[in-house]
CSV table of C-alpha atoms in Angstrom, one decimal:
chain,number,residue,atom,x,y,z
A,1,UNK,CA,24.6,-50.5,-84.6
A,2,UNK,CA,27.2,-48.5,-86.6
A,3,UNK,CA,25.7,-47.9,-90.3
A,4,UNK,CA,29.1,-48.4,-93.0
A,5,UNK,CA,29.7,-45.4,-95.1
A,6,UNK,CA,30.6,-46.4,-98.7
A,7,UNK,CA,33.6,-44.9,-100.6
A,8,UNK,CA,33.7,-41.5,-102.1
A,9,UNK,CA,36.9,-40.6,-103.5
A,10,UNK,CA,37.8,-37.1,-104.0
A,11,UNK,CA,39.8,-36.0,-106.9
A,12,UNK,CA,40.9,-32.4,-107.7
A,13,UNK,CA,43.4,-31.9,-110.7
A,14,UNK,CA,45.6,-28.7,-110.4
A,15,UNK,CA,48.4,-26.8,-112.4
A,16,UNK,CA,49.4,-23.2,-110.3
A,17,UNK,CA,46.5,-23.1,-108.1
A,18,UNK,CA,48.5,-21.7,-105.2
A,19,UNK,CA,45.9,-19.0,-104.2
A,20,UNK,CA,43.0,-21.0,-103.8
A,21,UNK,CA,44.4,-24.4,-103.2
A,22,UNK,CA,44.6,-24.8,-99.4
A,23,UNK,CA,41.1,-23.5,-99.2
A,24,UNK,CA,39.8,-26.1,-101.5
A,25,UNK,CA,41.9,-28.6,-99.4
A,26,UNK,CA,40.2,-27.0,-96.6
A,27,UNK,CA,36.5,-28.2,-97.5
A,28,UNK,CA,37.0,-31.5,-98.1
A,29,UNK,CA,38.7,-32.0,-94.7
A,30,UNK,CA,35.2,-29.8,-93.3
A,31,UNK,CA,32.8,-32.4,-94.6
A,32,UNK,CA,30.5,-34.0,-92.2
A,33,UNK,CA,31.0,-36.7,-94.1
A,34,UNK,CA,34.2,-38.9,-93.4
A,35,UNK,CA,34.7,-42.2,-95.2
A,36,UNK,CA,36.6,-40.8,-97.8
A,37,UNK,CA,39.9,-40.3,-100.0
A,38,UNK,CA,41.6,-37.5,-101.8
A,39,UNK,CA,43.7,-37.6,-104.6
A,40,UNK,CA,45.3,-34.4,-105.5
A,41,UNK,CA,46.8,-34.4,-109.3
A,42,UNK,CA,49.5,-31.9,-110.2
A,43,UNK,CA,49.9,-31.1,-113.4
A,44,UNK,CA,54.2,-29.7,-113.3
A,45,UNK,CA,52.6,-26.8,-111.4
A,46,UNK,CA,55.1,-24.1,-111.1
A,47,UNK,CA,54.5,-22.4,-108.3
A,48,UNK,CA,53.4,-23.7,-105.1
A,49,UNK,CA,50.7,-25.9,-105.4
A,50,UNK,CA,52.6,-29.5,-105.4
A,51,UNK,CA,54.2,-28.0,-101.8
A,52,UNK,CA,50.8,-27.4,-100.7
A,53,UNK,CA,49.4,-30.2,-101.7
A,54,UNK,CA,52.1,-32.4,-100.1
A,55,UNK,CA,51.8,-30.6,-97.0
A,56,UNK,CA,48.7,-31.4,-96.6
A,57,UNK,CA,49.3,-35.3,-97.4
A,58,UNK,CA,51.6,-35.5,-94.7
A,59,UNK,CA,49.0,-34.3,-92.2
A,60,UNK,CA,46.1,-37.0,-92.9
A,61,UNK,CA,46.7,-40.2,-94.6
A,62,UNK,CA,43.5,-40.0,-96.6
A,63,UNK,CA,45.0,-37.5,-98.5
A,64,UNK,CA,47.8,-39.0,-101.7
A,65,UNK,CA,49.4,-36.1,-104.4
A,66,UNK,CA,50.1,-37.9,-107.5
A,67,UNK,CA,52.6,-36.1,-109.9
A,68,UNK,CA,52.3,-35.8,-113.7
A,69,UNK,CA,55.9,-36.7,-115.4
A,70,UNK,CA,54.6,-34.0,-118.0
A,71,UNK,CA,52.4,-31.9,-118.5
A,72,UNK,CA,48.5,-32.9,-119.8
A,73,UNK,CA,46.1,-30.9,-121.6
A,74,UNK,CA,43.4,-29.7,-119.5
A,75,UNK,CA,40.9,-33.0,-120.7
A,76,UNK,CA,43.4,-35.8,-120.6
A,77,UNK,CA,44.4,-34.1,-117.4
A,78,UNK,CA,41.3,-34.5,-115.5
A,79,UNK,CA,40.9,-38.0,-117.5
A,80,UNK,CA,44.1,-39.3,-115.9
A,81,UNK,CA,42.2,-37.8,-112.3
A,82,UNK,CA,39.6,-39.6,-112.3
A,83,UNK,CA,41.9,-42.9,-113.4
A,84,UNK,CA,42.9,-42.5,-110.0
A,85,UNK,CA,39.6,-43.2,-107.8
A,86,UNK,CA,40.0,-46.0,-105.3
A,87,UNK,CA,39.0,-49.5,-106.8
A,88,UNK,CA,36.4,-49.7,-103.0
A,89,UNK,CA,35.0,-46.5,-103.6
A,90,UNK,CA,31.4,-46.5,-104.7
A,91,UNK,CA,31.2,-42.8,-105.3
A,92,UNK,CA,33.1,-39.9,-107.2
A,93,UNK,CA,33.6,-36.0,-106.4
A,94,UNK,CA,35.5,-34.2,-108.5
A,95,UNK,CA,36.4,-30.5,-106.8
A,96,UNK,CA,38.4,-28.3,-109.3
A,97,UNK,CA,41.6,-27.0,-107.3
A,98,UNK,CA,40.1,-22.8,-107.3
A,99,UNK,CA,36.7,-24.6,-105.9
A,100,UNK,CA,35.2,-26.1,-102.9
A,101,UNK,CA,32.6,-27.7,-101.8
A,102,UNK,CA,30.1,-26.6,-98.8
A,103,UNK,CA,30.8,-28.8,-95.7
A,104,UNK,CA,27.4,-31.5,-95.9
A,105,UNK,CA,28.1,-32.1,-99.5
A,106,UNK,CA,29.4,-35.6,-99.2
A,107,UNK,CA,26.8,-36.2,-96.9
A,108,UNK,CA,24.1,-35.2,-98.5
A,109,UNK,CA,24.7,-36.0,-102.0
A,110,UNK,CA,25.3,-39.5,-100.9
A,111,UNK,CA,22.5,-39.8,-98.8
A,112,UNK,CA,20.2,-39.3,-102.3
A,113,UNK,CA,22.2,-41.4,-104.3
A,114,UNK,CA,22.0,-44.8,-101.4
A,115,UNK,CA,18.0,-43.8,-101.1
A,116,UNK,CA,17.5,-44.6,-104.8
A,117,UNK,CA,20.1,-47.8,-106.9
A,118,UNK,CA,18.9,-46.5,-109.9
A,119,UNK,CA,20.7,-42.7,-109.7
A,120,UNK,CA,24.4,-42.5,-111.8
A,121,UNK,CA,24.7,-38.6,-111.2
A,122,UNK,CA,23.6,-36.6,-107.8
A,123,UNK,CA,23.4,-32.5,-108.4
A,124,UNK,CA,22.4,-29.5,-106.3
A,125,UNK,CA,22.2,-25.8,-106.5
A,126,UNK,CA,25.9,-24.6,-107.1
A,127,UNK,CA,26.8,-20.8,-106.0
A,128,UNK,CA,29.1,-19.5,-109.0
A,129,UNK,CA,30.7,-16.4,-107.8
A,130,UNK,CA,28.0,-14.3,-106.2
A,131,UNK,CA,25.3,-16.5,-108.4
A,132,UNK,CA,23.5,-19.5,-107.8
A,133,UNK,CA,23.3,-21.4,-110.7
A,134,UNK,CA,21.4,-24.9,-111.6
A,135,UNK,CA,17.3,-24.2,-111.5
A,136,UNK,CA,16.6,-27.4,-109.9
A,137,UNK,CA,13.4,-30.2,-109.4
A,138,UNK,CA,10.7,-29.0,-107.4
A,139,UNK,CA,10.7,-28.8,-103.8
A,140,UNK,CA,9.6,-31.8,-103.0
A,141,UNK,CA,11.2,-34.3,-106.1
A,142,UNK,CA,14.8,-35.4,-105.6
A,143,UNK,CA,14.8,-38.4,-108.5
A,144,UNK,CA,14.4,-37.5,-112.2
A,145,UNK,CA,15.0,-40.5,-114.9
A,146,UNK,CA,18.4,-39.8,-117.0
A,147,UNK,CA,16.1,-39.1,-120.1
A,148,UNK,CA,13.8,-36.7,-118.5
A,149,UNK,CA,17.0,-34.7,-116.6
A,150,UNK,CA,18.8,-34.7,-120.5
A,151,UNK,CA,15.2,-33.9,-122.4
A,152,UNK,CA,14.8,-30.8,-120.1
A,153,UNK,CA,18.0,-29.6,-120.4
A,154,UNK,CA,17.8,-29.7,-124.3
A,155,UNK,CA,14.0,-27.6,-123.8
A,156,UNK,CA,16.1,-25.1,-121.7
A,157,UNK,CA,13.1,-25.6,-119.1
A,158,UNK,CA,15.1,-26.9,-116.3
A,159,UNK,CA,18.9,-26.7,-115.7
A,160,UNK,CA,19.1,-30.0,-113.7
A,161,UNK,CA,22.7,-30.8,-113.5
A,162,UNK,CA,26.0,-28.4,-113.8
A,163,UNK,CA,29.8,-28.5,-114.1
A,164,UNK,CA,31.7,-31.9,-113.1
A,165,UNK,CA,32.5,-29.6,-109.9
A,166,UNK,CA,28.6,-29.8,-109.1
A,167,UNK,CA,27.8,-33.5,-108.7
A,168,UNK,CA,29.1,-36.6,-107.3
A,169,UNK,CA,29.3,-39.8,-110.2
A,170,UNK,CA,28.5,-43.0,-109.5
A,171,UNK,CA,32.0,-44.9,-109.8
A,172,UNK,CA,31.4,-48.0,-111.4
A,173,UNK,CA,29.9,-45.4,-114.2
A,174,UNK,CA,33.3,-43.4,-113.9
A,175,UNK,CA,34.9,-46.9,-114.5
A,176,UNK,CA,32.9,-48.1,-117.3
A,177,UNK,CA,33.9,-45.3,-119.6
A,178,UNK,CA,37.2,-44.6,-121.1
A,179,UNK,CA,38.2,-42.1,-121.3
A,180,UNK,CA,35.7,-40.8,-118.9
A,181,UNK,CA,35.7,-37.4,-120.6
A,182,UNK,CA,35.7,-37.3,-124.5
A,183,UNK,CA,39.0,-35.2,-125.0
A,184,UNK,CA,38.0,-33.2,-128.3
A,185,UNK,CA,34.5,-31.9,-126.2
A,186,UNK,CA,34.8,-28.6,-125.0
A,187,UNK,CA,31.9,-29.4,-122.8
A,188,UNK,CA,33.0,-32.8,-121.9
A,189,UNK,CA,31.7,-32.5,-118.8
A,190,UNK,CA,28.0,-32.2,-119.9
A,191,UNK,CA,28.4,-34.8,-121.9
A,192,UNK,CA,29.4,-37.7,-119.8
A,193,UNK,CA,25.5,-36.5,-117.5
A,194,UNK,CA,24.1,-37.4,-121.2
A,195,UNK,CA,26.2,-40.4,-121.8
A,196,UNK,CA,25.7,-41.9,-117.9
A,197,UNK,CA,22.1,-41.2,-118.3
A,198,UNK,CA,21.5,-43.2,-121.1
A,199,UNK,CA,21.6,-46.1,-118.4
A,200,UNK,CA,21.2,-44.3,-115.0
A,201,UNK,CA,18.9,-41.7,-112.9
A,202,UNK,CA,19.5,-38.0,-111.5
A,203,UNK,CA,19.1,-37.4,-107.6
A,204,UNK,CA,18.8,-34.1,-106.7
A,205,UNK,CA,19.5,-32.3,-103.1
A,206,UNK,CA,17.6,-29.3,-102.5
A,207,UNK,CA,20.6,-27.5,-101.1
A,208,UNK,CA,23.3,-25.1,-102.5
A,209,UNK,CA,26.3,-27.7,-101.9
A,210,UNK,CA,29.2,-26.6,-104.2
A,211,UNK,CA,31.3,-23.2,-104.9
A,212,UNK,CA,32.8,-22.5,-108.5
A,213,UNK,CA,35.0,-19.1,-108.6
A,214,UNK,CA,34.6,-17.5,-112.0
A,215,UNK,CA,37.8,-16.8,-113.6
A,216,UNK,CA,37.3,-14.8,-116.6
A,217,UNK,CA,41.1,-15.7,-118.0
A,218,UNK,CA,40.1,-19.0,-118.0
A,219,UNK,CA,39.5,-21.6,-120.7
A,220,UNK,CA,35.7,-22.2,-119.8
A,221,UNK,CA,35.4,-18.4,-120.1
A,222,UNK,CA,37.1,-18.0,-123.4
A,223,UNK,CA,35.6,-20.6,-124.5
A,224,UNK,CA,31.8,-19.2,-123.7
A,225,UNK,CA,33.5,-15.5,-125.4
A,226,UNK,CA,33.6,-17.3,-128.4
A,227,UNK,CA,30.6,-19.2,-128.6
A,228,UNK,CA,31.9,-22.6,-128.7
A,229,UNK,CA,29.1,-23.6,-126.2
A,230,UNK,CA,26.5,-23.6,-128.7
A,231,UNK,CA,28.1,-25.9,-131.4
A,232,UNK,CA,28.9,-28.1,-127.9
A,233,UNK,CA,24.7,-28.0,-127.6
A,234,UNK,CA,24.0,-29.0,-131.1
A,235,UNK,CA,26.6,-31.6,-130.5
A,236,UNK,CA,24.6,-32.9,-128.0
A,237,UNK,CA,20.9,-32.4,-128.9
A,238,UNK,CA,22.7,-34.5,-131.9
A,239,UNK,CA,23.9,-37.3,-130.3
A,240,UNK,CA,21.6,-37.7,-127.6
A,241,UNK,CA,18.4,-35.6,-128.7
A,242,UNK,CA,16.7,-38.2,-130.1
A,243,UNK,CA,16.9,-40.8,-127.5
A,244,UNK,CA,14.6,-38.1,-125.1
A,245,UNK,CA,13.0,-35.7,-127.1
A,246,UNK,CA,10.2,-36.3,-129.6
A,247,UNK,CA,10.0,-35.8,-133.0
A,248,UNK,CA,8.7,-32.6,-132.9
A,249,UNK,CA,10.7,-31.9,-129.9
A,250,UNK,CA,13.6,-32.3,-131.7
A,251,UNK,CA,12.8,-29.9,-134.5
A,252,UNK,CA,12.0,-27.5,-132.3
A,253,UNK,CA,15.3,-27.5,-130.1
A,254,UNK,CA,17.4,-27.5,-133.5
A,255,UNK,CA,15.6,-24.7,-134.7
A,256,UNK,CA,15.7,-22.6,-131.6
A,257,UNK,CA,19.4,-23.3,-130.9
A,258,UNK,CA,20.1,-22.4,-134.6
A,259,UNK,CA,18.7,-19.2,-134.0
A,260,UNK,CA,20.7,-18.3,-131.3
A,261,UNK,CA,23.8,-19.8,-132.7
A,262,UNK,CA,23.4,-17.3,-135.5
A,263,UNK,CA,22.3,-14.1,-133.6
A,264,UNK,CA,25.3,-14.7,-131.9
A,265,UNK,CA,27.8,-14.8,-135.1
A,266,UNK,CA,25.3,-11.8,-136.4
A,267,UNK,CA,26.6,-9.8,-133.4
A,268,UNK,CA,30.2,-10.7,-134.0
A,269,UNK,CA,29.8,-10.3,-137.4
A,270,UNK,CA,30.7,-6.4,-136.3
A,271,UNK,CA,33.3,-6.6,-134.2
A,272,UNK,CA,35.4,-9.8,-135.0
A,273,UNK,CA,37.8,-9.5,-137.8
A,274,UNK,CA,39.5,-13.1,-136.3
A,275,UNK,CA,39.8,-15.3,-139.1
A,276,UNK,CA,40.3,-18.2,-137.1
A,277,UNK,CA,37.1,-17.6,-135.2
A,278,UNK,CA,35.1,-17.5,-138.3
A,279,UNK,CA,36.7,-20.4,-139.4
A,280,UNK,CA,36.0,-22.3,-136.3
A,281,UNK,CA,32.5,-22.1,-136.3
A,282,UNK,CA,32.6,-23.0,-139.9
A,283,UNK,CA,34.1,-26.4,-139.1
A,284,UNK,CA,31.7,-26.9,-136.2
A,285,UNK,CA,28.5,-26.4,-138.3
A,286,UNK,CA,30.1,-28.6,-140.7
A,287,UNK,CA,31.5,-31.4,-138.5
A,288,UNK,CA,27.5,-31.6,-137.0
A,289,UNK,CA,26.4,-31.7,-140.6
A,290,UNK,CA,24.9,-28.6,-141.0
A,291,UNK,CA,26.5,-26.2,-143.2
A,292,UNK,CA,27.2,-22.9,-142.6
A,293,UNK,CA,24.4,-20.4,-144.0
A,294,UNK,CA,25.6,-17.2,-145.1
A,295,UNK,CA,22.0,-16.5,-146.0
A,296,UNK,CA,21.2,-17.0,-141.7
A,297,UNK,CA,24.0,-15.0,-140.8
A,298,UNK,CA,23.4,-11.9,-142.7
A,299,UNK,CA,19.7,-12.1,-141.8
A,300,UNK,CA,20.6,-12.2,-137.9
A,301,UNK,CA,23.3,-9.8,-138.4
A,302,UNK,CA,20.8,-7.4,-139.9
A,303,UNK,CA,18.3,-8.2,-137.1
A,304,UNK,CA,21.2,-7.3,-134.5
A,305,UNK,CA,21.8,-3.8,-136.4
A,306,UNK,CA,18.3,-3.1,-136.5
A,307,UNK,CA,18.3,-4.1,-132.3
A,308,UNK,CA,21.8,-2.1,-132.0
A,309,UNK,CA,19.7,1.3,-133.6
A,310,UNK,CA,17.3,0.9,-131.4
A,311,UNK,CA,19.2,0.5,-128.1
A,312,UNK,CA,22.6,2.3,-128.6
A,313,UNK,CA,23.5,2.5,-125.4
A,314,UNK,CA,23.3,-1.2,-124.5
A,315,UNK,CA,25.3,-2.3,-128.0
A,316,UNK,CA,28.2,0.3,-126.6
A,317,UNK,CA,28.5,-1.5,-123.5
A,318,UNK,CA,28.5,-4.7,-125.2
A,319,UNK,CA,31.5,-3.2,-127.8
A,320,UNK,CA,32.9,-2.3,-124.9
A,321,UNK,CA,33.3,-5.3,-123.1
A,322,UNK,CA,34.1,-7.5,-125.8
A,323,UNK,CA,37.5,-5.4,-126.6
A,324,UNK,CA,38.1,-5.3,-122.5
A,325,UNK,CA,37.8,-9.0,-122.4
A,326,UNK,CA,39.7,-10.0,-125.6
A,327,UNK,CA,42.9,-7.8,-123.7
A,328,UNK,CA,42.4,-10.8,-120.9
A,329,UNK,CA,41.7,-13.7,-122.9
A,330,UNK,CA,44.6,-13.7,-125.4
A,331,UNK,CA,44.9,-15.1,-129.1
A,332,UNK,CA,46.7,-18.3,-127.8
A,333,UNK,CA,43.8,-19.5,-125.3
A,334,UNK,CA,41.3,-18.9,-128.1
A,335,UNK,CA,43.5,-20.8,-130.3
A,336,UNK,CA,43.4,-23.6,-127.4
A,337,UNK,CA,39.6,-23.2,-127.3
A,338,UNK,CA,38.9,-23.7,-131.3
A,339,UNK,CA,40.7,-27.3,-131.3
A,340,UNK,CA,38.0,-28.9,-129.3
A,341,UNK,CA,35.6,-30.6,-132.1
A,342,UNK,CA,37.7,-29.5,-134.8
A,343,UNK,CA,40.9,-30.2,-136.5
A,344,UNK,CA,43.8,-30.3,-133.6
A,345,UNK,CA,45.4,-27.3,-133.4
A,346,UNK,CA,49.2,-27.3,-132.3
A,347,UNK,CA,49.6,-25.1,-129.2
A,348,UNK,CA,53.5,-25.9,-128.6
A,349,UNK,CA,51.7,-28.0,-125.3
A,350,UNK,CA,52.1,-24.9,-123.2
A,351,UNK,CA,50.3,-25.1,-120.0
A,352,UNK,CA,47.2,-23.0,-119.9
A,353,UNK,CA,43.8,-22.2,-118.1
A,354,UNK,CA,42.5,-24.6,-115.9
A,355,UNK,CA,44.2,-27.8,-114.5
């Protein structure tokens, strides 16, 4: 008797992915797993990536290119990706264009999510460069409710679920939200785990299923080089905190990612004579309805000096890396970077960082 595979259609949105594009091509026709369909999304690419792609497409017909008639900012982008799922399909893989995905990925990941109705979101261990990040349920757990996998990633106990290149979605979820990815969220892609979980459960497979290349040029990294990752946290513990965490839970979280956001700015505080950056956080702290203490950041800035005095050597390598990677990640990405969450900044639309 021959079991029917559901639906998972594959989306990967590119702009000038030329080097790594065939390979990701490559592991979605490896998977074990076959019932499936691959939309490729160029972005006016303008090198070779929309030949690739099509060559490709004219090998297997599970394989479409769709073409943007211009060119999308990185979140619409991957918005107008996912748009393009198959209306059968019961299941959704995004896999970035500079990605791939380990060949029983589809197979595995779908065999969690059919073993239990209530999951919205399957994750596994993801190897990020030579790295394997996510920390994962133990060994023998593969389901987590939505609130506990979102309450434990707020504690910064367990890391349960990673970038949208590290799980498959549930499609009807994918369909149910629009736009799937709040476009002025520079971690949009953590929070549509914390919106789908409101309503849905985490599987987990035990296996290191997906590859994400770091790219330190690119807009994730610049956006992590200037810290907009922890306003993106207090976003969330914000929006969502409440609905998972206790009381005192809550406090707790705020206070502790508070701290951090402000040893942070207290390092900067040496070294970054941006005015924009400054004023970026600024906004952020506001736009959560926080403030931004002066008070806190001369108190962690002093607490960094004090740190810096006793452990010169590691606070030159630190200098030293933060003027290396500013030469790499230019004033116009970090201008990109600062309009998420805050007041739209105008980049002339030029295409940059990640598709």
């Amino acid at each position: 008797m021959n079991i029917i595979q559901p639906l998972v259609s594959v989306v990967t949105p590119i702009y000038n992915e030329e080097q790594h594009l065939a390979a990701c091509i490559e592991s979605v026709l490896a998977q074990t797993y076959q019932n499936w369909d691959y939309t490729i999304l160029n972005n006016c690419s303008t090198d070779k990536s929309l030949e690739i792609a099509r060559r490709y497409a004219a090998k297997d017909r599970r394989i479409r290119v769709h073409e943007n008639k211009q060119f999308l900012d990185m979140l619409p982008n991957h918005n107008l990706a996912v748009r393009q799922i198959s209306p059968e399909s019961k299941y959704c893989k995004v896999v970035l264009g500079d990605d791939w995905i380990f060949p029983r990925c589809l197979e595995a990941m779908v065999a969690v999510a059919e073993a239990y109705p209530s999951v919205g979101i399957v994750s596994a261990y993801e190897q990020a460069g030579s790295q394997v990040r996510i920390t994962g349920l133990p060994a023998e757990q593969t389901l987590v409710s939505g609130k506990e996998a979102s309450r434990q990633f707020l504690l910064g106990e367990l890391l349960l679920f990673g970038s949208q290149n590290s799980v498959l979605y549930r499609s009807d979820l994918v369909r149910s939200r629009d736009p799937f990815y709040v476009e002025t969220e520079m971690y949009a892609d953590f929070e549509s785990c914390f919106a789908l979980f409101r309503t849905s459960d985490l599987g987990f497979v035990h296996e290191i299923l997906t590859f994400s290349r770091p790219r330190p040029e690119s807009i994730g990294a610049v956006s992590a080089d200037t810290g907009a990752h922890y306003g993106s946290v207090l976003g969330l513990l914000f929006n969502y905190g409440r609905n998972c965490l206790t009381a005192e839970e809550f406090e707790q979280c705020l206070d502790r990612h508070l701290t951090e956001y402000y040893r942070f700015l207290g390092r900067r505080l040496f070294v970054e004579r941006d005015r924009g950056f400054w004023v970026y956080h600024e906004k952020t702290l506001a736009n959560i309805g926080l403030g931004f203490s002066r008070a806190r950041l001369a108190k962690a800035a002093v607490g960094q000096l004090c740190d810096s005095l006793l452990h010169p050597k590691s606070t030159l390598e630190s200098i030293k890396r933060f003027f290396s990677l500013r030469k790499i990640r230019n004033w116009q990405m970090r201008k990109v970077v600062s309009s998420f969450g805050n007041d739209r900044v105008d980049d002339g639309n030029q295409p940059i960082g990640r598709s």
